[in-house]
PDB file of C-alpha atoms in Angstrom:
ATOM      1  CA  UNK A1148      22.019  -3.554  -1.766  1.00  0.00           C
ATOM      2  CA  UNK A1149      18.129  -1.907  -2.144  1.00  0.00           C
ATOM      3  CA  UNK A1150      15.412  -4.292  -1.270  1.00  0.00           C
ATOM      4  CA  UNK A1151      12.131  -2.937  -2.295  1.00  0.00           C
ATOM      5  CA  UNK A1152      10.025  -6.006  -2.454  1.00  0.00           C
ATOM      6  CA  UNK A1153       6.290  -5.726  -0.399  1.00  0.00           C
ATOM      7  CA  UNK A1154       8.101  -7.155   2.895  1.00  0.00           C
ATOM      8  CA  UNK A1155       4.257  -7.066   4.326  1.00  0.00           C
ATOM      9  CA  UNK A1156       4.134  -7.081   8.194  1.00  0.00           C
ATOM     10  CA  UNK A1157       0.873  -7.036   9.918  1.00  0.00           C
ATOM     11  CA  UNK A1158       0.563  -5.333  13.447  1.00  0.00           C
ATOM     12  CA  UNK A1159      -3.310  -5.026  15.042  1.00  0.00           C
ATOM     13  CA  UNK A1160      -4.996  -3.457  12.089  1.00  0.00           C
ATOM     14  CA  UNK A1161      -1.903  -1.713  10.593  1.00  0.00           C
ATOM     15  CA  UNK A1162      -0.047  -3.292   7.533  1.00  0.00           C
ATOM     16  CA  UNK A1163       3.320  -2.158   6.536  1.00  0.00           C
ATOM     17  CA  UNK A1164       5.428  -1.824   3.532  1.00  0.00           C
ATOM     18  CA  UNK A1165       9.380  -1.376   4.058  1.00  0.00           C
ATOM     19  CA  UNK A1166      12.080  -0.867   1.865  1.00  0.00           C
ATOM     20  CA  UNK A1167      15.918  -1.493   3.396  1.00  0.00           C
ATOM     21  CA  UNK A1168      18.919  -2.211   2.348  1.00  0.00           C
ATOM     22  CA  UNK A1169      22.300  -4.044   3.309  1.00  0.00           C
ATOM     23  CA  UNK A1170      25.082  -2.082   4.574  1.00  0.00           C
ATOM     24  CA  UNK A1171      28.812  -2.952   4.119  1.00  0.00           C
ATOM     25  CA  UNK A1172      28.648  -5.827   7.073  1.00  0.00           C
ATOM     26  CA  UNK A1173      25.561  -7.354   5.467  1.00  0.00           C
ATOM     27  CA  UNK A1174      23.033  -5.546   8.282  1.00  0.00           C
ATOM     28  CA  UNK A1175      20.000  -4.576   7.009  1.00  0.00           C
ATOM     29  CA  UNK A1176      19.135  -1.006   7.273  1.00  0.00           C
ATOM     30  CA  UNK A1177      15.706   0.116   7.449  1.00  0.00           C
ATOM     31  CA  UNK A1178      15.414   2.797   4.417  1.00  0.00           C
ATOM     32  CA  UNK A1179      11.576   3.640   4.370  1.00  0.00           C
ATOM     33  CA  UNK A1180       8.235   2.166   5.577  1.00  0.00           C
ATOM     34  CA  UNK A1181       4.459   2.673   4.084  1.00  0.00           C
ATOM     35  CA  UNK A1182       1.659   1.722   6.550  1.00  0.00           C
ATOM     36  CA  UNK A1183      -1.921   1.794   6.144  1.00  0.00           C
ATOM     37  CA  UNK A1184      -5.023   0.785   8.338  1.00  0.00           C
ATOM     38  CA  UNK A1185      -7.509  -1.850   7.712  1.00  0.00           C
ATOM     39  CA  UNK A1186     -10.633   0.180   8.053  1.00  0.00           C
ATOM     40  CA  UNK A1187      -9.339   2.861   5.651  1.00  0.00           C
ATOM     41  CA  UNK A1188      -8.347   0.083   3.321  1.00  0.00           C
ATOM     42  CA  UNK A1189     -11.889  -0.919   3.184  1.00  0.00           C
ATOM     43  CA  UNK A1190     -12.988   2.579   2.622  1.00  0.00           C
ATOM     44  CA  UNK A1191     -10.800   3.068   0.084  1.00  0.00           C
ATOM     45  CA  UNK A1192     -12.199   0.070  -1.509  1.00  0.00           C
ATOM     46  CA  UNK A1193     -15.694   1.400  -1.880  1.00  0.00           C
ATOM     47  CA  UNK A1194     -14.489   5.247  -2.776  1.00  0.00           C
ATOM     48  CA  UNK A1195     -11.170   4.665  -5.090  1.00  0.00           C
ATOM     49  CA  UNK A1196     -12.424   7.341  -7.455  1.00  0.00           C
ATOM     50  CA  UNK A1197      -9.816  10.370  -6.527  1.00  0.00           C
ATOM     51  CA  UNK A1198      -6.697   9.476  -4.969  1.00  0.00           C
ATOM     52  CA  UNK A1199      -4.350  12.381  -4.016  1.00  0.00           C
ATOM     53  CA  UNK A1200      -0.808  12.230  -3.049  1.00  0.00           C
ATOM     54  CA  UNK A1201       1.739  14.700  -1.237  1.00  0.00           C
ATOM     55  CA  UNK A1202       4.792  15.311   0.261  1.00  0.00           C
ATOM     56  CA  UNK A1203       5.292  17.220   3.535  1.00  0.00           C
ATOM     57  CA  UNK A1204       8.222  18.282   5.925  1.00  0.00           C
ATOM     58  CA  UNK A1205       9.113  19.338   9.235  1.00  0.00           C
ATOM     59  CA  UNK A1206       6.989  15.974  10.872  1.00  0.00           C
ATOM     60  CA  UNK A1207       9.769  13.978  12.458  1.00  0.00           C
ATOM     61  CA  UNK A1208      13.190  14.458  14.404  1.00  0.00           C
ATOM     62  CA  UNK A1209      15.038  13.042  11.174  1.00  0.00           C
ATOM     63  CA  UNK A1210      13.666  15.615   9.074  1.00  0.00           C
ATOM     64  CA  UNK A1211      12.801  13.014   6.375  1.00  0.00           C
ATOM     65  CA  UNK A1212       9.916  13.701   4.095  1.00  0.00           C
ATOM     66  CA  UNK A1213       6.466  12.221   4.670  1.00  0.00           C
ATOM     67  CA  UNK A1214       4.115  11.196   2.073  1.00  0.00           C
ATOM     68  CA  UNK A1215       0.616  11.087   2.507  1.00  0.00           C
ATOM     69  CA  UNK A1216      -2.151  10.028   0.201  1.00  0.00           C
ATOM     70  CA  UNK A1217      -6.159  10.728   0.162  1.00  0.00           C
ATOM     71  CA  UNK A1218      -8.991   9.949  -1.120  1.00  0.00           C
ATOM     72  CA  UNK A1219     -12.608  11.000  -0.552  1.00  0.00           C
ATOM     73  CA  UNK A1220     -15.964   9.333   0.823  1.00  0.00           C
ATOM     74  CA  UNK A1221     -19.523   9.456  -0.142  1.00  0.00           C
ATOM     75  CA  UNK A1222     -19.944  12.311   2.216  1.00  0.00           C
ATOM     76  CA  UNK A1223     -17.097  14.541   0.571  1.00  0.00           C
ATOM     77  CA  UNK A1224     -14.761  13.898   3.642  1.00  0.00           C
ATOM     78  CA  UNK A1225     -11.227  13.481   3.051  1.00  0.00           C
ATOM     79  CA  UNK A1226      -9.251  10.583   4.420  1.00  0.00           C
ATOM     80  CA  UNK A1227      -6.106   9.319   4.823  1.00  0.00           C
ATOM     81  CA  UNK A1228      -5.642   5.676   3.500  1.00  0.00           C
ATOM     82  CA  UNK A1229      -1.797   5.395   3.093  1.00  0.00           C
ATOM     83  CA  UNK A1230       0.949   7.361   4.794  1.00  0.00           C
ATOM     84  CA  UNK A1231       4.847   6.846   3.671  1.00  0.00           C
ATOM     85  CA  UNK A1232       7.895   7.574   5.755  1.00  0.00           C
ATOM     86  CA  UNK A1233      10.332   8.238   2.926  1.00  0.00           C
ATOM     87  CA  UNK A1234      13.974   8.167   2.694  1.00  0.00           C
ATOM     88  CA  UNK A1235      14.241  10.993   0.206  1.00  0.00           C
ATOM     89  CA  UNK A1236      12.305  12.289  -2.812  1.00  0.00           C
ATOM     90  CA  UNK A1237      14.365  10.690  -5.605  1.00  0.00           C
ATOM     91  CA  UNK A1238      13.015   9.038  -8.369  1.00  0.00           C
ATOM     92  CA  UNK A1239      13.331   5.738  -6.798  1.00  0.00           C
ATOM     93  CA  UNK A1240      11.175   6.660  -4.216  1.00  0.00           C
ATOM     94  CA  UNK A1241       8.397   7.373  -6.105  1.00  0.00           C
ATOM     95  CA  UNK A1242       8.780   4.474  -7.916  1.00  0.00           C
ATOM     96  CA  UNK A1243       8.574   2.326  -4.842  1.00  0.00           C
ATOM     97  CA  UNK A1244       5.525   4.359  -3.821  1.00  0.00           C
ATOM     98  CA  UNK A1245       3.683   4.197  -6.898  1.00  0.00           C
ATOM     99  CA  UNK A1246       4.961   0.727  -8.171  1.00  0.00           C
ATOM    100  CA  UNK A1247       4.947  -0.927  -5.116  1.00  0.00           C
ATOM    101  CA  UNK A1248       3.234   0.728  -1.948  1.00  0.00           C
ATOM    102  CA  UNK A1249       0.011   1.345  -3.350  1.00  0.00           C
ATOM    103  CA  UNK A1250      -0.773  -2.018  -5.197  1.00  0.00           C
ATOM    104  CA  UNK A1251       0.431  -3.667  -2.318  1.00  0.00           C
ATOM    105  CA  UNK A1252      -1.708  -1.781   0.372  1.00  0.00           C
ATOM    106  CA  UNK A1253      -4.564  -0.351  -1.304  1.00  0.00           C
ATOM    107  CA  UNK A1254      -4.836  -3.269  -3.499  1.00  0.00           C
ATOM    108  CA  UNK A1255      -4.612  -3.539  -7.394  1.00  0.00           C
ATOM    109  CA  UNK A1256      -8.260  -3.820  -7.986  1.00  0.00           C
ATOM    110  CA  UNK A1257      -9.291  -0.784  -6.300  1.00  0.00           C
ATOM    111  CA  UNK A1258      -6.557   1.320  -7.911  1.00  0.00           C
ATOM    112  CA  UNK A1259      -7.728  -0.274 -11.477  1.00  0.00           C
ATOM    113  CA  UNK A1260     -11.155   1.937 -10.330  1.00  0.00           C
ATOM    114  CA  UNK A1261      -9.280   5.012  -9.683  1.00  0.00           C
ATOM    115  CA  UNK A1262     -10.350   7.748 -12.191  1.00  0.00           C
ATOM    116  CA  UNK A1263      -7.976  10.427 -11.040  1.00  0.00           C
ATOM    117  CA  UNK A1264      -4.643  11.206  -9.096  1.00  0.00           C
ATOM    118  CA  UNK A1265      -3.797  14.355  -8.263  1.00  0.00           C
ATOM    119  CA  UNK A1266      -0.197  15.426  -7.388  1.00  0.00           C
ATOM    120  CA  UNK A1267       1.528  18.677  -7.471  1.00  0.00           C
ATOM    121  CA  UNK A1268       4.404  19.546  -9.909  1.00  0.00           C
ATOM    122  CA  UNK A1269       7.206  17.186  -8.843  1.00  0.00           C
ATOM    123  CA  UNK A1270       8.020  15.730 -11.940  1.00  0.00           C
ATOM    124  CA  UNK A1271       9.807  12.647  -9.858  1.00  0.00           C
ATOM    125  CA  UNK A1272       6.142  12.080  -8.639  1.00  0.00           C
ATOM    126  CA  UNK A1273       3.955  12.432 -11.579  1.00  0.00           C
ATOM    127  CA  UNK A1274       6.927  10.562 -13.586  1.00  0.00           C
ATOM    128  CA  UNK A1275       6.443   7.586 -11.276  1.00  0.00           C
ATOM    129  CA  UNK A1276       2.483   7.775 -12.265  1.00  0.00           C
ATOM    130  CA  UNK A1277       3.333   7.474 -15.838  1.00  0.00           C
ATOM    131  CA  UNK A1278       5.589   4.630 -15.579  1.00  0.00           C
ATOM    132  CA  UNK A1279       3.365   2.584 -13.307  1.00  0.00           C
ATOM    133  CA  UNK A1280      -0.229   3.919 -15.107  1.00  0.00           C
ATOM    134  CA  UNK A1281      -0.695   0.864 -17.665  1.00  0.00           C
ATOM    135  CA  UNK A1282      -0.047  -1.463 -14.698  1.00  0.00           C
ATOM    136  CA  UNK A1283      -1.849  -0.678 -11.975  1.00  0.00           C
ATOM    137  CA  UNK A1284      -4.039   2.856 -12.850  1.00  0.00           C
ATOM    138  CA  UNK A1285      -5.224   2.140 -16.281  1.00  0.00           C
ATOM    139  CA  UNK A1286      -8.368   4.087 -15.735  1.00  0.00           C
ATOM    140  CA  UNK A1287      -6.935   7.296 -14.077  1.00  0.00           C
ATOM    141  CA  UNK A1288      -5.565  10.596 -15.525  1.00  0.00           C
ATOM    142  CA  UNK A1289      -3.163  12.447 -13.706  1.00  0.00           C
ATOM    143  CA  UNK A1290      -4.039  15.737 -12.606  1.00  0.00           C
ATOM    144  CA  UNK A1291      -1.640  18.543 -11.717  1.00  0.00           C
ATOM    145  CA  UNK A1292      -2.632  20.652  -8.665  1.00  0.00           C
ATOM    146  CA  UNK A1293      -4.438  24.293  -9.292  1.00  0.00           C
ATOM    147  CA  UNK A1294      -3.155  25.474  -6.390  1.00  0.00           C
ATOM    148  CA  UNK A1295       0.338  24.525  -6.891  1.00  0.00           C
ATOM    149  CA  UNK A1296       0.682  25.263 -10.477  1.00  0.00           C
ATOM    150  CA  UNK A1297      -1.068  28.730 -10.675  1.00  0.00           C
ATOM    151  CA  UNK A1298      -0.882  30.259  -6.923  1.00  0.00           C
ATOM    152  CA  UNK A1299       2.136  28.869  -5.934  1.00  0.00           C
ATOM    153  CA  UNK A1300       3.577  29.816  -9.633  1.00  0.00           C
ATOM    154  CA  UNK A1301       2.615  33.516  -9.372  1.00  0.00           C
ATOM    155  CA  UNK A1302       3.918  33.457  -5.798  1.00  0.00           C
ATOM    156  CA  UNK A1303       7.215  32.719  -7.269  1.00  0.00           C
ATOM    157  CA  UNK A1304       6.903  35.374  -9.368  1.00  0.00           C
ATOM    158  CA  UNK A1305       6.939  38.251  -6.817  1.00  0.00           C
ATOM    159  CA  UNK A1306      10.297  39.307  -7.115  1.00  0.00           C
ATOM    160  CA  UNK A1307       9.656  39.639 -10.997  1.00  0.00           C
ATOM    161  CA  UNK A1308       6.084  41.680 -10.659  1.00  0.00           C
ATOM    162  CA  UNK A1309       6.342  45.354  -9.941  1.00  0.00           C
ATOM    163  CA  UNK A1310       4.406  47.428  -8.168  1.00  0.00           C
ATOM    164  CA  UNK A1311       1.884  44.564  -6.509  1.00  0.00           C
ATOM    165  CA  UNK A1312       0.296  47.338  -4.104  1.00  0.00           C
ATOM    166  CA  UNK A1313      -1.453  49.078  -7.246  1.00  0.00           C
ATOM    167  CA  UNK A1314      -5.101  48.513  -7.651  1.00  0.00           C
ATOM    168  CA  UNK A1315      -4.477  47.663 -11.626  1.00  0.00           C
ATOM    169  CA  UNK A1316      -1.690  45.368 -11.046  1.00  0.00           C
ATOM    170  CA  UNK A1317      -3.730  43.560  -8.464  1.00  0.00           C
ATOM    171  CA  UNK A1318      -6.885  43.528 -10.767  1.00  0.00           C
ATOM    172  CA  UNK A1319      -4.557  42.016 -13.682  1.00  0.00           C
ATOM    173  CA  UNK A1320      -3.409  39.302 -11.764  1.00  0.00           C
ATOM    174  CA  UNK A1321      -6.544  38.696 -10.339  1.00  0.00           C
ATOM    175  CA  UNK A1322      -8.179  38.262 -13.970  1.00  0.00           C
ATOM    176  CA  UNK A1323      -5.325  36.199 -15.023  1.00  0.00           C
ATOM    177  CA  UNK A1324      -5.797  33.656 -12.392  1.00  0.00           C
ATOM    178  CA  UNK A1325      -9.524  33.624 -12.621  1.00  0.00           C
ATOM    179  CA  UNK A1326      -8.811  32.828 -16.328  1.00  0.00           C
ATOM    180  CA  UNK A1327      -6.512  29.888 -15.741  1.00  0.00           C
ATOM    181  CA  UNK A1328      -9.029  29.178 -13.253  1.00  0.00           C
ATOM    182  CA  UNK A1329     -11.379  27.896 -15.815  1.00  0.00           C
ATOM    183  CA  UNK A1330      -9.334  25.378 -17.374  1.00  0.00           C
ATOM    184  CA  UNK A1331      -9.488  23.410 -14.117  1.00  0.00           C
ATOM    185  CA  UNK A1332     -12.985  23.205 -13.051  1.00  0.00           C
ATOM    186  CA  UNK A1333     -16.005  21.946 -13.935  1.00  0.00           C
ATOM    187  CA  UNK A1334     -18.146  24.784 -15.828  1.00  0.00           C
ATOM    188  CA  UNK A1335     -15.357  26.171 -17.370  1.00  0.00           C
ATOM    189  CA  UNK A1336     -13.741  25.197 -20.755  1.00  0.00           C
ATOM    190  CA  UNK A1337     -15.797  22.263 -21.589  1.00  0.00           C
ATOM    191  CA  UNK A1338     -13.900  21.347 -24.734  1.00  0.00           C
ATOM    192  CA  UNK A1339     -10.454  21.458 -26.429  1.00  0.00           C
ATOM    193  CA  UNK A1340     -11.561  24.003 -28.769  1.00  0.00           C
ATOM    194  CA  UNK A1341     -12.832  26.352 -26.302  1.00  0.00           C
ATOM    195  CA  UNK A1342      -9.444  26.316 -24.556  1.00  0.00           C
ATOM    196  CA  UNK A1343      -7.728  27.158 -27.628  1.00  0.00           C
ATOM    197  CA  UNK A1344     -10.061  30.269 -27.676  1.00  0.00           C
ATOM    198  CA  UNK A1345      -9.549  31.106 -24.336  1.00  0.00           C
ATOM    199  CA  UNK A1346      -5.584  30.347 -24.551  1.00  0.00           C
ATOM    200  CA  UNK A1347      -5.898  32.875 -27.709  1.00  0.00           C
ATOM    201  CA  UNK A1348      -7.587  35.594 -25.850  1.00  0.00           C
ATOM    202  CA  UNK A1349      -5.643  35.476 -22.639  1.00  0.00           C
ATOM    203  CA  UNK A1350      -2.352  35.710 -24.617  1.00  0.00           C
ATOM    204  CA  UNK A1351      -3.960  38.524 -27.017  1.00  0.00           C
ATOM    205  CA  UNK A1352      -4.663  40.612 -24.167  1.00  0.00           C
ATOM    206  CA  UNK A1353      -1.376  40.477 -22.210  1.00  0.00           C
ATOM    207  CA  UNK A1354       0.027  41.293 -25.648  1.00  0.00           C
ATOM    208  CA  UNK A1355      -2.123  44.133 -25.855  1.00  0.00           C
ATOM    209  CA  UNK A1356      -1.194  44.893 -22.311  1.00  0.00           C
ATOM    210  CA  UNK A1357       2.422  44.840 -23.051  1.00  0.00           C
ATOM    211  CA  UNK A1358       2.594  46.839 -25.975  1.00  0.00           C
ATOM    212  CA  UNK A1359      -0.088  49.718 -25.177  1.00  0.00           C
ATOM    213  CA  UNK A1360       2.167  52.832 -24.739  1.00  0.00           C
ATOM    214  CA  UNK A1361      -0.817  54.281 -22.748  1.00  0.00           C
ATOM    215  CA  UNK A1362      -0.280  51.785 -19.988  1.00  0.00           C
ATOM    216  CA  UNK A1363       2.686  52.789 -17.230  1.00  0.00           C
ATOM    217  CA  UNK A1364       6.132  50.849 -17.485  1.00  0.00           C
ATOM    218  CA  UNK A1365       5.001  48.372 -14.525  1.00  0.00           C
ATOM    219  CA  UNK A1366       1.865  47.065 -16.181  1.00  0.00           C
ATOM    220  CA  UNK A1367       3.640  46.714 -19.791  1.00  0.00           C
ATOM    221  CA  UNK A1368       6.451  44.742 -17.734  1.00  0.00           C
ATOM    222  CA  UNK A1369       4.357  42.726 -15.432  1.00  0.00           C
ATOM    223  CA  UNK A1370       2.128  41.709 -18.837  1.00  0.00           C
ATOM    224  CA  UNK A1371       5.480  40.453 -20.443  1.00  0.00           C
ATOM    225  CA  UNK A1372       6.257  38.610 -17.542  1.00  0.00           C
ATOM    226  CA  UNK A1373       2.940  36.976 -17.187  1.00  0.00           C
ATOM    227  CA  UNK A1374       3.387  35.876 -20.470  1.00  0.00           C
ATOM    228  CA  UNK A1375       6.471  34.150 -20.380  1.00  0.00           C
ATOM    229  CA  UNK A1376       4.973  32.342 -17.130  1.00  0.00           C
ATOM    230  CA  UNK A1377       2.016  30.998 -19.368  1.00  0.00           C
ATOM    231  CA  UNK A1378       4.289  29.658 -22.266  1.00  0.00           C
ATOM    232  CA  UNK A1379       6.739  28.405 -19.711  1.00  0.00           C
ATOM    233  CA  UNK A1380       5.263  27.143 -16.721  1.00  0.00           C
ATOM    234  CA  UNK A1381       1.824  26.783 -17.398  1.00  0.00           C
ATOM    235  CA  UNK A1382       0.787  25.467 -20.878  1.00  0.00           C
ATOM    236  CA  UNK A1383       3.717  22.601 -21.446  1.00  0.00           C
ATOM    237  CA  UNK A1384       1.240  20.887 -18.810  1.00  0.00           C
ATOM    238  CA  UNK A1385      -2.057  21.639 -20.328  1.00  0.00           C
ATOM    239  CA  UNK A1386      -2.447  17.254 -20.490  1.00  0.00           C
ATOM    240  CA  UNK A1387      -2.537  17.354 -17.134  1.00  0.00           C
ATOM    241  CA  UNK A1388      -4.755  19.853 -16.126  1.00  0.00           C
ATOM    242  CA  UNK A1389      -7.344  20.480 -18.714  1.00  0.00           C
ATOM    243  CA  UNK A1390     -10.986  19.470 -17.458  1.00  0.00           C
ATOM    244  CA  UNK A1391     -12.052  18.932 -20.681  1.00  0.00           C
ATOM    245  CA  UNK A1392     -10.029  16.067 -21.233  1.00  0.00           C
ATOM    246  CA  UNK A1393     -11.295  14.256 -18.074  1.00  0.00           C
ATOM    247  CA  UNK A1394     -15.030  14.198 -19.677  1.00  0.00           C
ATOM    248  CA  UNK A1395     -16.544  10.749 -18.516  1.00  0.00           C
ATOM    249  CA  UNK A1396     -14.182  10.419 -15.414  1.00  0.00           C
ATOM    250  CA  UNK A1397     -15.690  11.123 -12.298  1.00  0.00           C
ATOM    251  CA  UNK A1398     -13.484  13.215 -10.845  1.00  0.00           C
ATOM    252  CA  UNK A1399     -15.955  14.874  -8.141  1.00  0.00           C
ATOM    253  CA  UNK A1400     -14.510  18.162  -9.293  1.00  0.00           C
ATOM    254  CA  UNK A1401     -11.503  17.788  -7.348  1.00  0.00           C
ATOM    255  CA  UNK A1402      -8.499  19.981  -9.067  1.00  0.00           C
ATOM    256  CA  UNK A1403      -6.319  20.772  -5.919  1.00  0.00           C
ATOM    257  CA  UNK A1404      -4.576  18.533  -3.139  1.00  0.00           C
ATOM    258  CA  UNK A1405      -4.468  21.061  -0.934  1.00  0.00           C
ATOM    259  CA  UNK A1406      -6.669  19.048   1.062  1.00  0.00           C
ATOM    260  CA  UNK A1407      -3.887  16.886   2.218  1.00  0.00           C
ATOM    261  CA  UNK A1408      -2.328  20.499   3.763  1.00  0.00           C
ATOM    262  CA  UNK A1409      -3.769  19.688   7.151  1.00  0.00           C
ATOM    263  CA  UNK A1410      -3.663  15.868   6.771  1.00  0.00           C
ATOM    264  CA  UNK A1411       0.035  15.306   8.201  1.00  0.00           C
TER     265      UNK A1411
END
């Protein structure tokens, strides 16, 4: 049996929230623990508008994932109000984090004022946010990290993109990325109508490249690869990254959780 209750302990200025299970001989085994410092919880109470969460690996001898939450203070500096020693990245663990750890340690009132929750593309992670949004994050919009969705997505396409050393191919990839970035950032597309026009334009551009017999085979092939990536990996998540859907929210123009990369 797994016990996922708050189980709070206070050690000096650190609060702990743990998850345990009972073995067959009725021994209680520690599975995971989340912890925070009182001073950073106080800072989050003052600046709860943007919350980022990511998981990093290779930080401990047990090779378990380490979850890190971050927020932004009045000087636009990133601080980390919570860390989680996780048993795995399964759905129940993410539910424990978003449904128990964050409300218990950071406070329901603070989370009710959060405007944006940024994560990478892990479905278990943003699925847990979706399941708990109504109860604990009523004002928050979920945002997918621009870096993970676009940059990392294109990195995974390297095996399919031909002749990446050619200037023409580099220019096409650059134009593709810059166009996609306008969907994420303030000053880019400012309404759903503008996004639809932008989407139509980039897809027409890729179609023209693919069907233009004056272009070489590498360019035509790459245009098809990029169009498939756009259709299958980017556009299905538009409700989670379009900046125009966050109008009226205080998001501090955050569109990436890469600030967490150096916070382990």
